[in-house]
Amino acid sequence: MPTLKLRRIICSWTIVVIFFATLSPLSGHAATREPVRAKNGMVASQHVLASQIGVDIMKKGGNAVDAAIAVGIALAVVYPEAGNIGGGGFMVIRKRDGSTHAIDYREMAPAAAHRDLYVDSEGNIIRGEGGSTVGYRASGVPGTLAGFDLAHKKYGSGTIAWKDLVEPARKLAEDGYVLSHRLSNLFIAYKDTLSKYPESNRIFLRDGDYFKEGDTLKQPELAQTLERVRDNGAAEFYTGKTAEMIAADMKANNGLITMADLKNYVAKERDPIRGRYRGHEIISMPPPSSGGIVMMQVLKMLEQHDIRAMQHNSAAKYHLYTEASRRAFADRAEYMADPDFADVPIANLMNETYVNARRATIDMKKATPSTAVKFGEFAAAKEGTETTHYTVVDADGTMVSNTYTINDLYGSRVTIKGTGILMNDEMDDFAARPGTPNLFGLVQGERNKVEGGKRPLSSMTPTIVLRKDGSVWFAVGARGGPRIISAVIQTVINVIDHEMNIQQAIDAPRIHHQWLPDEIMYEMYGMSPDTMNILTGMGHKFVARPGNIAQATGIMVAEDGTKLGAIDGRGDGEAVGY
Ligand code: GLY
C-alpha cells in the first residue's frame, strides 16, 4: 500500500493532470509547456550555451549546417556525458533548394578488431575493463570532427571559416561554465567507473572533491586540443599532435587505436532513407543506422490503420504499435549492419508488399510472442545508450537533424591523457557474440559482428518530415539507444495523427518494444493501470522504466514560417531562436 504522503502526491498530481487535460483540444494530449518561438533561425540542443553559440553563428550569416557544427563542438565542452569529439554520429540535412543529404560519421572499428575481440578463452563475454563497454579497448575510431569537416566544406554557407566554428567551444573550455544541479550530480552518479581512469577522475571528479551545482568546470587540456583543431583543421585529430597523443595513450593502456586507424578514418555520404507516411515525406538515416528503416517499417504498418481514431494512449494503439515494432526489430537483428561490410537488403526491407505481409501476421486481439516472430523472408532476390540530438533551422529553411554519441554516458569513461577528450564505447554496438544482448539488451546477428574498419550498427534516427507541399515541417531525433527509434516514431505519429504541436508530441508518454526481451517498456506515470490490464489480457508483458524512454529534441516550422523549438521535458537543454 502506498504511504499517506505518496497517496497525497499521486492525488494532487491526478488533479493537476485532469485540470490540464480539460484544456487540451484533443483528449489524450499531453499538457506541456509552450515551444520556444522565433521568426528567423532556431537551435534546440541539450545545453543553452551550445544553442546560443549556434544562433550566434546564424546571426553572423552562417547557415544551419555551420551552426550545427559549432553546436556539436560546443556540446563536447558543456555536455560531456554525450556531446563529443571522441565519438561519432549522423547528420541529416535538407537544404533550402530541396536537396537532402545524410552524413555518416559513425565510429569505425580499429583495424586490429575481430569477431571474438570481446570473448575470453572460455567463450564468455568479457565484462568491464577489456570489454566493449568501458576502458581503452571499448572505443571505435571517432568520426565527429571528420563528419563536421565534410559538412562544412560541402554544405556550409561558405561564409563562416572553420576556426570561427571551433573558437566559441575552445573559449568555453578555457573559461569554464557553471554546472547545473543535474550535470554536477551526474558525474557523481558515474564515479565508480570514471574514477578508474586518472584523467577522467581528475577532470570530472576533481580527484574526489566532487563538483556541486554552481561550481565552474574548466577544461584546459580540452581547450588546448580545440585550439589545435581550430588552427590546423579536423586533420589535427587524425594526423596531427592530437592523433599522436591518442595513439600513444592507447598503446600505453592496451587500447587498439593506432595512428594508422586515425589516418584511415573517413566520413561518408549515404543516400538518406526516404519514405512517406500519410502523404508526408520522411527523410532519415540509412545503415549503418537501423533507425530510418525500422521507423519506416513501423510507420508503414501503422498507416493501414486509423491511428487518430484509436486515440493517443489507447490499448488498441499500444497493441498495434508494439506488434509492428516487434516485427521491425526482429528484422533489425538479422539484416542490419554496416552496408560496406554486410549485405543489407534496404530495398527489400522498405518494400511495401513485404511490409504489408509482415503487418498481415499481426493479430489485432492478442500479442504474438517474440519467440514466434522471426525476421522476414524475402520473395525477391537480394539486392545488389548515450547520445544527444540537436536540431537547427536557419532563416532560409535549411534544416539539420543531428544525432551524435559516445554511446553510454561518458562513453568508455576514458579521457585521453593531456587532451581532455572523453572517448566512446561504441564497440558495444557491435554484436560482441551474435545472439547475446548488448548494453541496451539488444540481440544482434552475424552481419553486425566485430570486424576491423567496420562501423557498428546504430539506432540513431535523425529525421526530417516535410509538409504535403514539400516544404520542411519538423525535425526530430533523440538519445537513448534503441529507444531513440521508438521516441522518434511516436513523435511523428503524435504530430501527424494526433495533431499535437512539436512540444506536446515530444513530451507525451511513450512505450518501447524491441522484439527481445519480449516486454513493453513503459514510463512510470505514463500508462494507466486500466490500459495495462487490457494489454496484459492480450498477452503483453510489461517492464517499468523509472526514468524515461529516450529524450527527444525537435523544431517545427509553422505555416506562417515561425520556428517552434522543443526540448523534451524528460531532460535538460534549451531551444534558442532569434
Ligand atoms: N550508441 C547508440 C546508437 O548508436 O544507437
Coordinates of C-alpha atoms and ligand atoms in Angstrom, one line a residue:
M1 CA 0.0 0.0 0.0
P2 CA 1.3 3.5 -0.8
T3 CA 2.1 5.6 2.2
L4 CA -0.1 8.5 3.1
K5 CA 2.4 11.0 1.7
L6 CA 2.7 9.1 -1.6
R7 CA -1.1 8.9 -1.9
R8 CA -1.3 12.7 -1.4
I9 CA 1.3 13.3 -4.1
I10 CA -0.5 10.9 -6.5
C11 CA -3.8 12.6 -5.7
S12 CA -2.5 16.1 -6.3
W13 CA -0.8 15.2 -9.5
T14 CA -4.0 13.5 -10.6
I15 CA -5.9 16.8 -10.1
V16 CA -3.2 18.7 -12.0
V17 CA -3.3 16.2 -14.9
I18 CA -7.2 16.2 -15.0
F19 CA -7.2 20.1 -15.0
F20 CA -4.7 20.4 -17.9
A21 CA -6.4 17.6 -19.8
T22 CA -9.6 19.6 -19.9
L23 CA -7.7 22.5 -21.5
S24 CA -6.4 20.2 -24.3
P25 CA -8.2 20.4 -27.7
L26 CA -7.9 16.7 -28.2
S27 CA -8.3 14.2 -25.4
G28 CA -5.1 12.4 -24.6
H29 CA -2.9 15.4 -25.5
A30 CA 0.0 15.9 -23.1
A31 CA -0.2 19.0 -21.0
T32 CA 3.2 20.6 -21.6
R33 CA 4.9 23.9 -21.8
E34 CA 4.8 26.1 -24.9
P35 CA 7.5 25.6 -27.5
V36 CA 10.0 28.4 -27.9
R37 CA 9.1 30.6 -30.8
A38 CA 11.3 32.7 -33.2
K39 CA 11.0 34.3 -36.6
N40 CA 14.4 33.5 -38.1
G41 CA 16.7 30.7 -37.0
M42 CA 16.4 28.3 -34.1
V43 CA 18.7 25.8 -32.3
A44 CA 17.3 23.1 -30.0
S45 CA 20.0 21.4 -28.1
Q46 CA 20.6 19.9 -24.6
H47 CA 22.6 22.9 -23.4
V48 CA 21.6 26.5 -23.6
L49 CA 25.2 27.7 -24.1
A50 CA 25.5 25.4 -27.2
S51 CA 22.2 26.5 -28.6
Q52 CA 23.2 30.2 -28.2
I53 CA 26.5 29.5 -30.0
G54 CA 24.6 28.1 -32.9
V55 CA 22.3 31.1 -33.0
D56 CA 25.3 33.5 -33.0
I57 CA 26.7 31.7 -36.0
M58 CA 23.5 32.2 -37.9
K59 CA 23.3 35.8 -37.0
K60 CA 26.8 36.2 -38.5
G61 CA 25.5 34.8 -41.8
G62 CA 26.2 31.1 -41.3
N63 CA 23.6 28.6 -42.4
A64 CA 22.0 25.8 -40.3
V65 CA 24.9 23.5 -41.2
D66 CA 27.6 25.9 -40.0
A67 CA 25.5 26.4 -36.8
A68 CA 25.1 22.7 -36.3
I69 CA 28.9 22.2 -36.4
A70 CA 29.5 24.9 -33.9
V71 CA 26.8 23.5 -31.6
G72 CA 28.3 20.0 -31.9
I73 CA 31.8 21.2 -30.9
A74 CA 30.4 23.3 -28.0
L75 CA 28.4 20.3 -26.6
A76 CA 31.7 18.4 -26.4
V77 CA 32.6 21.0 -23.7
V78 CA 29.3 21.8 -21.9
Y79 CA 27.6 18.4 -22.2
P80 CA 30.4 15.9 -21.6
E81 CA 28.1 12.9 -20.9
A82 CA 27.2 12.7 -24.7
G83 CA 28.5 15.8 -26.6
N84 CA 31.8 14.9 -28.1
I85 CA 34.7 15.0 -30.4
G86 CA 35.7 11.4 -29.2
G87 CA 32.6 9.7 -30.7
G88 CA 30.6 9.8 -33.8
G89 CA 27.1 10.2 -35.3
F90 CA 24.9 11.1 -38.2
M91 CA 23.8 14.4 -39.8
V92 CA 20.7 14.6 -42.0
I93 CA 20.4 17.9 -43.9
R94 CA 17.6 19.3 -46.0
K95 CA 18.8 22.3 -47.8
R96 CA 16.7 25.3 -48.9
D97 CA 17.0 24.1 -52.5
G98 CA 15.2 20.9 -51.6
S99 CA 18.2 18.6 -51.7
T100 CA 18.7 16.1 -48.9
H101 CA 21.9 14.7 -47.6
A102 CA 23.0 12.1 -44.9
I103 CA 26.5 12.3 -43.5
D104 CA 27.7 9.2 -41.7
Y105 CA 30.5 10.0 -39.2
R106 CA 29.9 6.9 -37.2
E107 CA 33.0 5.5 -35.4
M108 CA 35.0 2.8 -37.2
A109 CA 36.4 -0.3 -35.5
P110 CA 40.2 -0.2 -35.3
A111 CA 42.0 -2.5 -37.8
A112 CA 43.0 -4.9 -35.1
A113 CA 39.4 -5.6 -34.1
H114 CA 38.0 -9.1 -34.9
R115 CA 34.9 -11.2 -34.3
D116 CA 36.0 -12.6 -30.9
L117 CA 37.6 -9.5 -29.5
Y118 CA 35.3 -9.4 -26.5
V119 CA 35.1 -13.1 -25.9
D120 CA 37.6 -14.8 -23.4
S121 CA 39.4 -18.1 -23.9
E122 CA 36.4 -19.9 -22.3
G123 CA 33.9 -18.4 -24.7
N124 CA 32.5 -15.9 -22.2
I125 CA 31.9 -12.3 -23.0
I126 CA 34.5 -10.0 -21.3
R127 CA 32.7 -7.6 -18.9
G128 CA 34.3 -4.4 -17.6
E129 CA 37.8 -3.5 -18.4
G130 CA 39.0 -5.0 -21.7
G131 CA 35.4 -5.5 -22.8
S132 CA 33.2 -3.4 -25.1
T133 CA 31.6 -1.1 -22.6
V134 CA 34.4 0.5 -20.5
G135 CA 38.1 1.2 -20.9
Y136 CA 40.6 1.7 -23.7
R137 CA 39.5 -1.3 -25.8
A138 CA 35.9 -0.2 -26.0
S139 CA 36.4 2.7 -28.4
G140 CA 35.9 2.9 -32.1
V141 CA 37.9 5.5 -34.1
P142 CA 36.0 8.8 -33.6
G143 CA 34.3 10.4 -36.6
T144 CA 32.8 13.6 -35.2
L145 CA 35.4 16.1 -36.5
A146 CA 35.8 14.3 -39.9
G147 CA 32.0 14.5 -40.3
F148 CA 31.8 18.1 -39.3
D149 CA 34.7 19.0 -41.7
L150 CA 32.8 17.2 -44.6
A151 CA 29.6 19.0 -43.7
H152 CA 31.3 22.4 -43.5
K153 CA 33.1 22.0 -46.8
K154 CA 30.1 20.7 -48.8
Y155 CA 27.1 22.1 -47.2
G156 CA 28.2 25.1 -45.1
S157 CA 27.3 28.6 -46.3
G158 CA 30.9 29.3 -47.3
T159 CA 30.9 32.5 -45.3
I160 CA 32.0 31.2 -41.9
A161 CA 35.6 29.9 -41.5
W162 CA 36.2 26.6 -39.7
K163 CA 38.2 28.5 -37.0
D164 CA 35.1 30.5 -36.2
L165 CA 33.1 27.3 -35.6
V166 CA 35.6 25.9 -33.1
E167 CA 36.6 29.1 -31.2
P168 CA 33.4 29.5 -29.2
A169 CA 33.8 26.0 -27.8
R170 CA 37.5 26.5 -27.1
K171 CA 36.7 29.6 -25.1
L172 CA 34.1 27.8 -23.1
A173 CA 36.6 25.0 -22.3
E174 CA 39.2 27.6 -21.2
D175 CA 36.9 30.0 -19.3
G176 CA 34.7 27.2 -17.9
Y177 CA 31.0 27.2 -17.4
V178 CA 28.7 26.9 -14.4
L179 CA 27.4 23.3 -13.7
S180 CA 23.7 22.8 -13.2
H181 CA 22.4 20.5 -10.5
R182 CA 21.9 17.7 -13.0
L183 CA 25.3 17.9 -14.6
S184 CA 27.2 18.1 -11.3
N185 CA 25.3 15.1 -9.9
L186 CA 25.7 13.1 -13.0
F187 CA 29.4 13.0 -12.6
I188 CA 28.9 11.6 -9.1
A189 CA 26.4 9.0 -10.4
Y190 CA 29.2 7.7 -12.6
K191 CA 32.1 8.0 -10.1
D192 CA 32.6 4.2 -9.8
T193 CA 33.8 3.9 -13.4
L194 CA 35.0 7.4 -14.1
S195 CA 37.4 7.2 -11.1
K196 CA 39.2 4.2 -12.6
Y197 CA 40.7 6.4 -15.3
P198 CA 43.1 9.0 -13.9
E199 CA 42.4 11.8 -16.4
S200 CA 38.6 11.4 -16.0
N201 CA 39.0 11.2 -12.2
R202 CA 41.0 14.4 -12.2
I203 CA 38.9 16.4 -14.6
F204 CA 35.3 15.3 -13.9
L205 CA 35.6 14.1 -10.3
R206 CA 38.3 16.6 -9.1
D207 CA 40.0 13.5 -7.5
G208 CA 37.1 13.0 -5.1
D209 CA 36.4 16.7 -4.3
Y210 CA 33.2 16.4 -6.3
F211 CA 31.6 19.3 -8.2
K212 CA 28.5 20.8 -6.8
E213 CA 25.7 22.8 -8.5
G214 CA 27.1 26.3 -9.2
D215 CA 30.7 25.2 -9.5
T216 CA 32.6 26.1 -12.6
L217 CA 34.1 23.4 -14.8
K218 CA 37.2 24.5 -16.7
Q219 CA 38.8 22.0 -19.1
P220 CA 42.3 23.5 -20.0
E221 CA 43.5 20.4 -21.9
L222 CA 40.4 20.3 -24.0
A223 CA 40.9 24.0 -24.7
Q224 CA 44.4 23.3 -26.0
T225 CA 43.1 20.4 -28.1
L226 CA 40.4 22.7 -29.6
E227 CA 43.0 25.4 -30.2
R228 CA 45.0 23.0 -32.3
V229 CA 41.8 21.8 -34.1
R230 CA 40.8 25.5 -34.6
D231 CA 44.2 26.3 -36.2
N232 CA 45.0 23.1 -38.0
G233 CA 41.5 21.9 -39.0
A234 CA 40.0 18.5 -38.4
A235 CA 43.2 16.8 -39.7
E236 CA 44.7 17.7 -36.4
F237 CA 42.6 15.0 -34.8
Y238 CA 43.5 12.4 -37.4
T239 CA 47.2 13.0 -38.3
G240 CA 48.4 15.8 -36.0
K241 CA 49.7 16.1 -32.5
T242 CA 46.3 15.1 -31.1
A243 CA 46.4 11.9 -33.1
E244 CA 49.8 11.1 -31.7
M245 CA 48.5 11.7 -28.2
I246 CA 45.5 9.4 -28.7
A247 CA 47.7 6.6 -30.3
A248 CA 50.3 6.9 -27.5
D249 CA 47.8 6.7 -24.7
M250 CA 46.0 3.8 -26.4
K251 CA 49.3 1.9 -26.7
A252 CA 50.2 2.6 -23.1
N253 CA 46.9 1.1 -21.9
N254 CA 46.4 -1.9 -24.1
G255 CA 44.0 0.0 -26.4
L256 CA 43.6 -0.7 -30.1
I257 CA 43.5 2.6 -31.9
T258 CA 46.7 3.4 -33.8
M259 CA 48.0 6.3 -35.9
A260 CA 47.1 4.3 -39.0
D261 CA 43.5 3.8 -37.7
L262 CA 43.1 7.6 -37.2
K263 CA 44.6 8.4 -40.6
N264 CA 42.3 5.9 -42.3
Y265 CA 39.1 7.3 -40.8
V266 CA 36.6 8.6 -43.4
A267 CA 33.3 10.3 -43.0
K268 CA 30.9 9.1 -45.7
E269 CA 27.9 10.4 -47.5
R270 CA 25.0 8.0 -47.7
D271 CA 21.7 8.1 -49.6
P272 CA 19.1 9.1 -46.9
I273 CA 16.2 6.8 -46.2
R274 CA 13.1 8.4 -47.8
G275 CA 9.6 7.2 -47.3
R276 CA 6.1 8.5 -47.0
Y277 CA 3.6 8.5 -44.1
R278 CA 0.1 9.7 -44.9
G279 CA 1.4 11.8 -47.7
H280 CA 4.3 13.3 -45.8
E281 CA 7.8 12.7 -47.0
I282 CA 10.1 11.4 -44.2
I283 CA 13.9 11.7 -44.5
S284 CA 16.1 9.8 -42.2
M285 CA 19.3 7.9 -41.7
P286 CA 20.2 4.7 -43.6
P287 CA 22.6 2.0 -42.4
P288 CA 24.9 1.8 -40.5
S289 CA 21.9 3.2 -38.6
S290 CA 18.9 0.9 -38.3
G291 CA 16.8 4.0 -37.3
G292 CA 15.4 5.0 -40.7
I293 CA 14.4 1.5 -41.9
V294 CA 12.9 0.4 -38.6
M295 CA 10.9 3.7 -38.4
M296 CA 9.6 3.4 -41.9
Q297 CA 8.6 -0.3 -41.4
V298 CA 6.7 0.6 -38.3
L299 CA 5.0 3.6 -39.9
K300 CA 4.0 1.7 -43.0
M301 CA 2.4 -1.0 -40.8
L302 CA 0.5 1.7 -38.8
E303 CA -0.5 3.6 -41.9
Q304 CA -3.1 0.9 -42.8
H305 CA -5.0 1.7 -39.5
D306 CA -6.9 4.7 -38.3
I307 CA -4.5 5.7 -35.6
R308 CA -6.2 9.0 -34.9
A309 CA -9.5 7.2 -34.2
M310 CA -7.7 4.8 -31.9
Q311 CA -6.5 7.8 -29.8
H312 CA -3.2 8.5 -28.3
N313 CA -2.9 6.3 -25.2
S314 CA -5.3 3.6 -26.0
A315 CA -4.7 -0.1 -25.5
A316 CA -5.6 -0.7 -29.2
K317 CA -2.9 1.7 -30.4
Y318 CA -0.3 0.5 -28.0
H319 CA -1.0 -3.1 -29.1
L320 CA -0.7 -2.3 -32.8
Y321 CA 2.5 -0.2 -32.2
T322 CA 4.0 -3.0 -30.1
E323 CA 3.3 -5.7 -32.7
A324 CA 4.7 -3.5 -35.6
S325 CA 7.8 -2.7 -33.5
R326 CA 8.3 -6.3 -32.6
R327 CA 8.5 -7.3 -36.2
A328 CA 10.7 -4.4 -37.4
F329 CA 13.2 -5.0 -34.5
A330 CA 13.3 -8.7 -35.5
D331 CA 14.4 -7.6 -39.0
R332 CA 16.9 -5.2 -37.4
A333 CA 18.6 -8.0 -35.5
E334 CA 19.0 -10.2 -38.6
Y335 CA 19.5 -7.8 -41.5
M336 CA 21.0 -4.5 -40.4
A337 CA 24.7 -3.6 -40.1
D338 CA 27.4 -1.5 -41.8
P339 CA 26.4 -1.8 -45.5
D340 CA 30.1 -1.6 -46.5
F341 CA 30.7 -5.0 -44.8
A342 CA 27.4 -6.8 -44.9
D343 CA 24.7 -7.2 -47.4
V344 CA 21.8 -5.1 -46.0
P345 CA 18.7 -5.6 -48.2
I346 CA 17.5 -2.0 -47.8
A347 CA 15.0 -2.0 -50.7
N348 CA 13.5 -5.4 -49.7
L349 CA 13.1 -4.2 -46.1
M350 CA 11.4 -1.0 -47.3
N351 CA 9.2 -2.7 -49.9
E352 CA 5.6 -2.1 -49.2
T353 CA 4.4 -5.5 -50.3
Y354 CA 6.9 -7.1 -47.9
V355 CA 5.9 -4.7 -45.0
N356 CA 2.3 -5.4 -45.6
A357 CA 2.9 -9.1 -45.5
R358 CA 4.6 -8.6 -42.1
R359 CA 1.6 -6.5 -40.9
A360 CA -0.8 -9.2 -42.0
T361 CA 0.7 -11.5 -39.4
I362 CA -0.5 -9.1 -36.6
D363 CA -3.4 -10.5 -34.6
M364 CA -5.4 -7.4 -33.5
K365 CA -6.7 -9.2 -30.5
K366 CA -3.6 -10.8 -29.0
A367 CA 0.1 -10.4 -28.7
T368 CA 2.4 -12.6 -30.8
P369 CA 5.2 -13.9 -28.5
S370 CA 8.6 -12.7 -29.8
T371 CA 9.7 -16.4 -29.9
A372 CA 7.1 -16.8 -32.7
V373 CA 8.3 -13.8 -34.6
K374 CA 11.3 -14.3 -36.8
F375 CA 12.9 -11.9 -39.2
G376 CA 11.0 -11.7 -42.5
E377 CA 11.8 -13.8 -45.6
F378 CA 12.1 -12.1 -49.0
A379 CA 10.4 -13.5 -52.1
A380 CA 12.6 -11.3 -54.3
A381 CA 16.3 -11.9 -54.8
K382 CA 18.6 -9.9 -52.5
E383 CA 19.6 -6.5 -53.9
G384 CA 22.9 -5.7 -55.0
T385 CA 23.0 4.4 -24.6
E386 CA 24.2 7.6 -24.7
T387 CA 23.7 10.1 -27.3
T388 CA 22.5 13.6 -27.9
H389 CA 20.3 15.0 -30.6
Y390 CA 20.0 18.6 -31.7
T391 CA 18.2 20.3 -34.5
V392 CA 18.9 23.6 -36.3
V393 CA 16.9 25.5 -38.8
D394 CA 18.0 28.8 -40.4
A395 CA 16.0 31.7 -41.6
D396 CA 16.1 30.3 -45.2
G397 CA 14.6 27.0 -44.1
T398 CA 17.7 24.8 -44.3
M399 CA 17.2 22.2 -41.6
V400 CA 19.8 20.0 -39.9
S401 CA 18.8 17.0 -37.7
N402 CA 22.0 15.7 -36.0
T403 CA 22.4 12.9 -33.5
Y404 CA 25.9 12.0 -32.2
T405 CA 27.1 9.9 -29.3
I406 CA 29.9 8.4 -27.3
N407 CA 27.4 5.5 -26.6
D408 CA 27.0 5.1 -22.8
L409 CA 27.0 8.2 -20.7
Y410 CA 30.7 9.4 -20.5
G411 CA 31.4 6.7 -23.2
S412 CA 34.3 4.4 -22.2
R413 CA 35.0 6.7 -19.2
V414 CA 38.5 7.1 -20.6
T415 CA 39.9 10.6 -21.1
I416 CA 42.9 10.6 -23.3
K417 CA 45.9 11.8 -21.4
G418 CA 46.7 15.5 -22.0
T419 CA 43.8 16.1 -24.4
G420 CA 40.6 16.3 -22.4
I421 CA 39.0 14.1 -25.0
L422 CA 36.5 11.7 -23.5
M423 CA 36.3 8.5 -25.7
N424 CA 33.4 6.5 -26.9
D425 CA 32.5 2.9 -26.1
E426 CA 30.8 2.4 -29.4
M427 CA 32.3 -1.0 -29.9
D428 CA 29.4 -2.3 -27.7
D429 CA 27.0 -1.6 -30.6
F430 CA 28.6 -4.5 -32.5
A431 CA 27.3 -8.0 -31.6
A432 CA 30.1 -9.0 -29.2
R433 CA 28.8 -12.5 -29.6
P434 CA 25.9 -12.7 -32.1
G435 CA 22.8 -13.6 -30.2
T436 CA 23.9 -12.2 -26.9
P437 CA 22.3 -8.9 -25.6
N438 CA 24.4 -5.7 -25.5
L439 CA 24.3 -2.7 -23.1
F440 CA 20.7 -2.0 -24.3
G441 CA 19.6 -5.6 -24.2
L442 CA 19.6 -5.7 -28.0
V443 CA 20.2 -9.0 -29.6
Q444 CA 22.0 -8.8 -32.9
G445 CA 23.1 -11.1 -35.7
E446 CA 26.2 -12.2 -37.6
R447 CA 26.0 -9.3 -40.0
N448 CA 26.9 -7.0 -37.2
K449 CA 29.8 -9.0 -35.9
V450 CA 33.0 -7.1 -34.9
E451 CA 35.4 -6.5 -37.9
G452 CA 38.3 -4.2 -38.3
G453 CA 37.4 -1.0 -40.2
K454 CA 33.6 -1.6 -39.8
R455 CA 31.0 0.7 -38.3
P456 CA 28.8 -0.7 -35.5
L457 CA 25.0 -0.8 -36.1
S458 CA 23.3 2.2 -34.6
S459 CA 19.7 3.2 -33.7
M460 CA 20.2 6.9 -34.1
T461 CA 17.4 8.3 -36.1
P462 CA 17.9 12.0 -37.0
T463 CA 14.7 12.7 -39.0
I464 CA 13.2 15.5 -41.1
V465 CA 9.5 15.5 -42.0
L466 CA 8.0 17.5 -44.9
R467 CA 4.6 19.0 -45.4
K468 CA 2.5 17.7 -48.2
D469 CA 3.6 20.6 -50.3
G470 CA 7.2 19.6 -49.9
S471 CA 8.3 22.3 -47.5
V472 CA 10.1 21.5 -44.3
W473 CA 7.7 20.8 -41.4
F474 CA 9.6 19.4 -38.5
A475 CA 12.8 17.7 -37.5
V476 CA 13.2 15.4 -34.5
G477 CA 15.7 13.0 -33.0
A478 CA 16.6 11.6 -29.6
R479 CA 19.0 10.0 -27.3
G480 CA 18.5 6.6 -25.7
G481 CA 19.9 3.7 -27.7
P482 CA 17.2 1.6 -29.4
R483 CA 14.6 3.6 -27.5
I484 CA 15.5 6.5 -29.9
I485 CA 13.7 4.8 -32.7
S486 CA 10.5 4.5 -30.6
A487 CA 10.7 8.1 -29.4
V488 CA 11.1 9.4 -33.0
I489 CA 8.3 7.2 -34.4
Q490 CA 5.9 8.2 -31.6
T491 CA 6.7 11.9 -32.1
V492 CA 6.0 11.6 -35.8
I493 CA 2.6 10.0 -35.2
N494 CA 1.8 12.4 -32.4
V495 CA 2.2 15.2 -34.8
I496 CA 0.7 13.7 -37.9
D497 CA -2.1 11.5 -36.5
H498 CA -2.9 13.2 -33.2
E499 CA -2.2 16.8 -34.3
M500 CA 0.0 17.7 -31.4
N501 CA 2.5 20.6 -31.7
I502 CA 6.1 19.6 -31.5
Q503 CA 6.4 20.2 -27.7
Q504 CA 3.3 18.1 -26.9
A505 CA 4.4 15.4 -29.3
I506 CA 7.8 15.1 -27.6
D507 CA 6.5 15.3 -24.1
A508 CA 3.7 12.8 -24.5
P509 CA 4.2 9.4 -22.7
R510 CA 5.6 6.7 -24.8
I511 CA 6.4 3.0 -24.9
H512 CA 9.1 0.8 -26.3
H513 CA 9.3 -2.8 -27.6
Q514 CA 12.4 -4.2 -29.3
W515 CA 11.4 -7.8 -30.1
L516 CA 13.8 -9.2 -27.4
P517 CA 13.4 -9.1 -24.5
D518 CA 9.7 -9.6 -25.1
E519 CA 8.3 -6.8 -22.9
I520 CA 6.7 -3.4 -23.3
M521 CA 8.9 -0.8 -21.6
Y522 CA 6.7 2.0 -20.3
E523 CA 7.2 5.2 -18.4
M524 CA 6.0 5.2 -14.8
Y525 CA 3.1 7.6 -14.6
G526 CA 2.8 7.4 -18.4
M527 CA 0.5 4.4 -18.6
S528 CA -2.9 3.9 -17.0
P529 CA -3.3 0.7 -15.0
D530 CA -6.6 0.1 -16.9
T531 CA -4.7 0.2 -20.2
M532 CA -2.1 -2.2 -18.8
N533 CA -4.8 -4.6 -17.7
I534 CA -6.3 -4.7 -21.1
L535 CA -2.9 -5.3 -22.7
T536 CA -1.9 -7.9 -20.2
G537 CA -5.1 -9.7 -21.0
M538 CA -4.0 -9.7 -24.7
G539 CA -0.7 -11.4 -23.7
H540 CA 1.7 -8.5 -23.3
K541 CA 4.3 -8.3 -20.6
F542 CA 5.5 -5.0 -19.1
V543 CA 8.6 -3.5 -17.5
A544 CA 8.5 -0.1 -16.0
R545 CA 11.3 2.3 -16.8
P546 CA 11.7 4.5 -13.7
G547 CA 13.3 7.3 -15.7
N548 CA 12.2 7.8 -19.2
I549 CA 12.1 6.3 -22.7
A550 CA 14.6 8.4 -24.6
Q551 CA 14.9 12.2 -24.7
A552 CA 13.9 13.9 -27.9
T553 CA 14.6 17.3 -29.3
G554 CA 12.8 18.9 -32.2
I555 CA 11.9 22.0 -34.2
M556 CA 8.8 22.7 -36.2
V557 CA 8.2 25.3 -38.8
A558 CA 4.7 26.7 -38.5
E559 CA 2.7 27.5 -41.6
D560 CA 3.5 31.2 -41.2
G561 CA 7.2 30.4 -41.0
T562 CA 7.5 30.8 -37.2
K563 CA 10.1 28.3 -35.8
L564 CA 8.9 26.3 -32.8
G565 CA 11.7 24.8 -30.7
A566 CA 11.1 21.9 -28.3
I567 CA 13.3 20.2 -25.7
D568 CA 12.0 17.1 -24.1
G569 CA 10.5 17.7 -20.6
R570 CA 12.4 14.5 -19.6
G571 CA 15.8 16.1 -20.0
D572 CA 17.5 19.4 -19.9
G573 CA 18.6 21.9 -22.5
E574 CA 17.0 24.8 -24.2
A575 CA 15.9 26.0 -27.6
V576 CA 17.2 29.4 -28.5
G577 CA 16.0 31.4 -31.5
Y578 CA 16.2 34.8 -33.0
Ligands
GLY1 N1 25.1 4.2 -29.4 C1 23.7 4.3 -29.6 C2 23.4 4.1 -31.0 O1 24.2 4.4 -31.9 O2 22.3 3.6 -31.3

